[in-house]
CSV table of C-alpha atoms in Angstrom, one decimal:
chain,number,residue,atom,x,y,z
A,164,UNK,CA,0.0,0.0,0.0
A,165,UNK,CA,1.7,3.5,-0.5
A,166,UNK,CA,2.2,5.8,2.2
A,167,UNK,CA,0.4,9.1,2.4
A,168,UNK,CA,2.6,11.9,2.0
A,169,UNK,CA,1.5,13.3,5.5
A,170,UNK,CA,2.1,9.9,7.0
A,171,UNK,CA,5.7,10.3,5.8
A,172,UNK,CA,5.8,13.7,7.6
A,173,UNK,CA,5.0,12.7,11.2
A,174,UNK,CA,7.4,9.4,10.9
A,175,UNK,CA,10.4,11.6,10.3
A,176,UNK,CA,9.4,14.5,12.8
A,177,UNK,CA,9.2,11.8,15.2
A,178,UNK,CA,12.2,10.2,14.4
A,179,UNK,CA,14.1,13.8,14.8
A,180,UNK,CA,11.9,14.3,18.3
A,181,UNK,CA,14.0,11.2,19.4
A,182,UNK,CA,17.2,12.1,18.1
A,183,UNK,CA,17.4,15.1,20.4
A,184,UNK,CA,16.0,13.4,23.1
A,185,UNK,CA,18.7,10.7,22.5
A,186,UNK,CA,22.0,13.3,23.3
A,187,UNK,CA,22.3,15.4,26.1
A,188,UNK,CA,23.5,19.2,26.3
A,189,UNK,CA,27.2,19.5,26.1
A,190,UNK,CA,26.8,21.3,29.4
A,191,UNK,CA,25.3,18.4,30.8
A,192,UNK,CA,27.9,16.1,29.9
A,193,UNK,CA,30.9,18.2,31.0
A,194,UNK,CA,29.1,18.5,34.3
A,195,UNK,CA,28.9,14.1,34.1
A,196,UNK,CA,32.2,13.9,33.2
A,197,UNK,CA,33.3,16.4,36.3
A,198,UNK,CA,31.1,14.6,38.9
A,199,UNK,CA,33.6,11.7,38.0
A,200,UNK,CA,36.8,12.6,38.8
A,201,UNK,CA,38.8,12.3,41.8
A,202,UNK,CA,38.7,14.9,44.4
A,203,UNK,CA,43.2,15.4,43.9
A,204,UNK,CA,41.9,15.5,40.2
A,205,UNK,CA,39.5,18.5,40.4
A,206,UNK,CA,41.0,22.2,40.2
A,207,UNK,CA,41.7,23.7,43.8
A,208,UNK,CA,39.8,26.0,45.7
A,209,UNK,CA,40.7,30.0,45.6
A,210,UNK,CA,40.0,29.7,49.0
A,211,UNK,CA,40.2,27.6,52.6
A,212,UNK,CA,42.8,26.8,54.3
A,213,UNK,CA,44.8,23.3,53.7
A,214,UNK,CA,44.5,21.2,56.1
A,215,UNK,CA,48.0,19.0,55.8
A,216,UNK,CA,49.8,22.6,56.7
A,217,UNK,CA,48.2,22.8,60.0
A,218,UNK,CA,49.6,20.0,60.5
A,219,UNK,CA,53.3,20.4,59.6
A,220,UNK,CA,55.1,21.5,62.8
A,221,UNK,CA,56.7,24.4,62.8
A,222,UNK,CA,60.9,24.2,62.5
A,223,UNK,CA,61.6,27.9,63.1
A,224,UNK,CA,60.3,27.9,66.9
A,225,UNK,CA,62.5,27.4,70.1
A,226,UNK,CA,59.3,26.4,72.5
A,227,UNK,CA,59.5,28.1,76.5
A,228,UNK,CA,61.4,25.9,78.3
A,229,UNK,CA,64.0,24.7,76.0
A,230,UNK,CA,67.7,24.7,77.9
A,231,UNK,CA,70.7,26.9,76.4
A,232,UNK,CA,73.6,25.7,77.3
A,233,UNK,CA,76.9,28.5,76.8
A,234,UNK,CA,79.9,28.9,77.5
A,235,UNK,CA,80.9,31.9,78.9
A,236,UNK,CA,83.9,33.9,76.8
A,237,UNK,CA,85.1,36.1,80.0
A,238,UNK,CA,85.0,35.9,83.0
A,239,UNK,CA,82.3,37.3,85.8
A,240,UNK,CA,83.3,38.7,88.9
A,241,UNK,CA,80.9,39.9,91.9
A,242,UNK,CA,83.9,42.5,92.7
A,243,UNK,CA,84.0,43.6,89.3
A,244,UNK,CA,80.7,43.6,87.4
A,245,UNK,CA,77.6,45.8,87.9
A,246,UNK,CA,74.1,45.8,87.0
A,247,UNK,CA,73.2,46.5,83.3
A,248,UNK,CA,77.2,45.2,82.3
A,249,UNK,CA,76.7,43.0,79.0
A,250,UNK,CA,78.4,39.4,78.9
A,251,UNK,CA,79.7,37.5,75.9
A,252,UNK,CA,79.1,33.4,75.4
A,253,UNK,CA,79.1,30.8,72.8
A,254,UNK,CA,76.6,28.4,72.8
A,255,UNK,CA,78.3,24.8,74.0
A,256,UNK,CA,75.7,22.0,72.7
A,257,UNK,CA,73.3,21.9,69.6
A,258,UNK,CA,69.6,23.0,70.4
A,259,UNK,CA,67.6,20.4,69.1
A,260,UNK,CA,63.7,20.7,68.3
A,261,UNK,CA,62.4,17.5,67.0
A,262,UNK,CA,65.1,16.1,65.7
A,263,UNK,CA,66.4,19.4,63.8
A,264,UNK,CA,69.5,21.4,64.9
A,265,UNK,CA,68.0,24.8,65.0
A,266,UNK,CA,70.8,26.7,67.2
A,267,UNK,CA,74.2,24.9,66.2
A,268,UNK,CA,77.2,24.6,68.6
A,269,UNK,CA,79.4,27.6,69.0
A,270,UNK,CA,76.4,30.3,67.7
A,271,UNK,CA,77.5,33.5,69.8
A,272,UNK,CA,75.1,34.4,72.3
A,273,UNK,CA,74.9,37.8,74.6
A,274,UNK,CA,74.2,38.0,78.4
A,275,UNK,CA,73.4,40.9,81.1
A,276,UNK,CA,74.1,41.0,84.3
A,277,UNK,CA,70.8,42.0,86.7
A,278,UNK,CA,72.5,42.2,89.7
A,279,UNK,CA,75.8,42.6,91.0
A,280,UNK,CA,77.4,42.9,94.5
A,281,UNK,CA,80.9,42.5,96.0
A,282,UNK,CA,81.5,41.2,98.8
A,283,UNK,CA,82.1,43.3,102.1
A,284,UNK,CA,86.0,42.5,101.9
A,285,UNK,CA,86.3,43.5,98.5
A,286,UNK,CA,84.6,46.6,99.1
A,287,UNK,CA,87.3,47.9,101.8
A,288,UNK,CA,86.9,46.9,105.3
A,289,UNK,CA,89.6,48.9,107.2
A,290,UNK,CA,91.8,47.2,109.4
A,291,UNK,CA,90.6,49.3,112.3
A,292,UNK,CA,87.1,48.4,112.1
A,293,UNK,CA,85.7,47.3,115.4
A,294,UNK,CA,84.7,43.6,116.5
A,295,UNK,CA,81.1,43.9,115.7
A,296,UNK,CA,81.7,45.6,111.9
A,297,UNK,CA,83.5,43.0,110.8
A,298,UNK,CA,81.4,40.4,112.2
A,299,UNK,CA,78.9,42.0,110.3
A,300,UNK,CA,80.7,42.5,107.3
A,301,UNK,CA,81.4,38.6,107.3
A,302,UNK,CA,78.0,38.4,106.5
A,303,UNK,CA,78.0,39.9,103.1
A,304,UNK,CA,79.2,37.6,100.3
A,305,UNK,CA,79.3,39.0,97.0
A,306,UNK,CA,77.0,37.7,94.5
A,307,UNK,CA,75.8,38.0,90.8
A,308,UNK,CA,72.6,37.6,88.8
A,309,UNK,CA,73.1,36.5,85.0
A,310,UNK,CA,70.7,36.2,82.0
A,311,UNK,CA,70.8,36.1,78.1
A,312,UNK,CA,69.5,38.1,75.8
A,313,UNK,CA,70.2,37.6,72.4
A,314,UNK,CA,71.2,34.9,70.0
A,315,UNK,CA,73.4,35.5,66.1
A,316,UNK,CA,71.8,33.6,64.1
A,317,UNK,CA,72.5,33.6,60.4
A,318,UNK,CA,74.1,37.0,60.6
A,319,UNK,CA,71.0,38.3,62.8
A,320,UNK,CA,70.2,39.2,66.2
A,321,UNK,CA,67.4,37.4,67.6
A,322,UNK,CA,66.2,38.9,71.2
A,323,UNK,CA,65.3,36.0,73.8
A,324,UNK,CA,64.2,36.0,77.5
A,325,UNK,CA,65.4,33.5,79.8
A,326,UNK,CA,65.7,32.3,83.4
A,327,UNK,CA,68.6,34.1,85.3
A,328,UNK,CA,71.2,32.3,87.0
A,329,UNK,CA,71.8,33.7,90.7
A,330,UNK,CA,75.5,32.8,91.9
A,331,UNK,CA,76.5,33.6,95.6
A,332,UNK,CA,80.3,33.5,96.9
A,333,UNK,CA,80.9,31.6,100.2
A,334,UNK,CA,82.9,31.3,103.3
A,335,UNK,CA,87.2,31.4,102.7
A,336,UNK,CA,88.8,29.1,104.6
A,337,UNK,CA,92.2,30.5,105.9
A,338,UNK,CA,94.6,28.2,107.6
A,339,UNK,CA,96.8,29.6,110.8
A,340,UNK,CA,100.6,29.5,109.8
A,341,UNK,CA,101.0,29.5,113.7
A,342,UNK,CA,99.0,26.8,115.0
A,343,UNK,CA,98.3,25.1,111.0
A,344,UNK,CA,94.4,24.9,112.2
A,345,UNK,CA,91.5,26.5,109.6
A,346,UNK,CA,89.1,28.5,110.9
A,347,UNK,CA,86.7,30.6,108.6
A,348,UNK,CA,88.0,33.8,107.1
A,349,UNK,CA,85.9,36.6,105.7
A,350,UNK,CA,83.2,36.0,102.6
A,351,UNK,CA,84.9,36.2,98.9
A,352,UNK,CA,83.5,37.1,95.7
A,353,UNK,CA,81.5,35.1,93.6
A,354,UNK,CA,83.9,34.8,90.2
A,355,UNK,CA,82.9,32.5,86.8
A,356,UNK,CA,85.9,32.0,85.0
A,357,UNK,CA,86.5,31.9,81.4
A,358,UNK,CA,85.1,28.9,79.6
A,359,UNK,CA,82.9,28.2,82.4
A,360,UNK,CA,79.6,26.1,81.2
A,361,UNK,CA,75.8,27.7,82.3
A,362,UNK,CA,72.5,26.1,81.5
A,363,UNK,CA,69.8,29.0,81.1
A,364,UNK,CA,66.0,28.2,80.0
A,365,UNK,CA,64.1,30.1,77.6
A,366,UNK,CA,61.4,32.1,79.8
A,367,UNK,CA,58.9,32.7,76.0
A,368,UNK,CA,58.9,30.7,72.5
A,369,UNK,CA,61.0,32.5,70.7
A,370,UNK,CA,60.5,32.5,66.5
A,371,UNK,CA,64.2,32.5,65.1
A,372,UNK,CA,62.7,33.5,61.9
């Protein structure tokens, strides 16, 4: 039987109805295709913060509490020094923060003395002082008070705080050269030679950056 002319029509709108139905938008299949990829595939964020750098510890910190050991490069003396004087050291081991050398051996580091005072001999008791003054005077050791207060590190100064170290003279034994007995003599300065090893503690974290 032939086909009707409008017959033909409708079969071939229909069959173009289904092609389009058939393929999708283009948007719609770049948006498919996104929706499958990876997460480390897509492109990053402009913003948020990552969270594997929160995580990293920090290598540039020295936290409160860590020791610094020097070595002093002069000597202290009670009789000599005075409050606001400025010390040199070098620093004697590594500083280590997990696992890191972040203050090597030998850095130069920079002290102050707080307090200074010498001893009552030192400071000129006269040989005609009564009984009682220089029992008194025996009293009176000298003593210092020590802290540091900076660090050069890679060719900068960094400021630190740290725990002071308080050092007190004692007692002199002197020996007869009548009788050869010892009996205790009058108080002596405090004195911390050359080369003499001090442990201080950092007082606040201190970014060497």
């Amino acid at each position: 039987m032939p086909f009707h002319p409008n017959r033909i029509a409708v079969i071939l709108l229909a069959l173009g109805l289904l092609c389009a139905c058939g393929h999708p938008p283009a948007d719609d299949a770049s948006n498919s295709a996104d929706s499958q990829k990876l997460p480390f595939d897509r492109q990053p964020q402009s913003t948020g913060i990552s969270p594997s750098q929160s995580l990293i510890p920090s290598s540039t910190k020295l936290p409160e509490g860590t020791p610094i050991p020097v070595r002093l490069q002069s000597a202290l003396s009670s009789a000599s020094s005075h409050a606001g004087d400025t010390f040199s050291a070098i620093i004697d081991e590594p500083v280590v923060i997990d696992g890191q050398t972040l203050v090597p051996r030998d850095t130069s580091a920079n002290g102050r003395v707080l307090e200074a005072k010498a001893s009552a001999g030192s400071r000129g008791s006269s040989s005609g002082s009564s009984t009682g003054n220089s029992l008194g005077s025996s009293l009176e050791p000298g003593y210092l008070r020590i802290v540091l207060v900076s660090l050069e590190i890679g060719g900068r100064t960094v400021m630190i705080e740290t725990s002071s170290i308080f050092a007190k003279g004692g007692p002199r034994e002197e020996r007869s050269p009548a009788t050869g007995m010892v009996a205790g003599g009058s108080q002596k300065d405090i004195v911390l030679g050359k080369d003499r090893r001090l442990n201080f503690r950092l007082a606040q974290t201190v970014d060497l950056q």
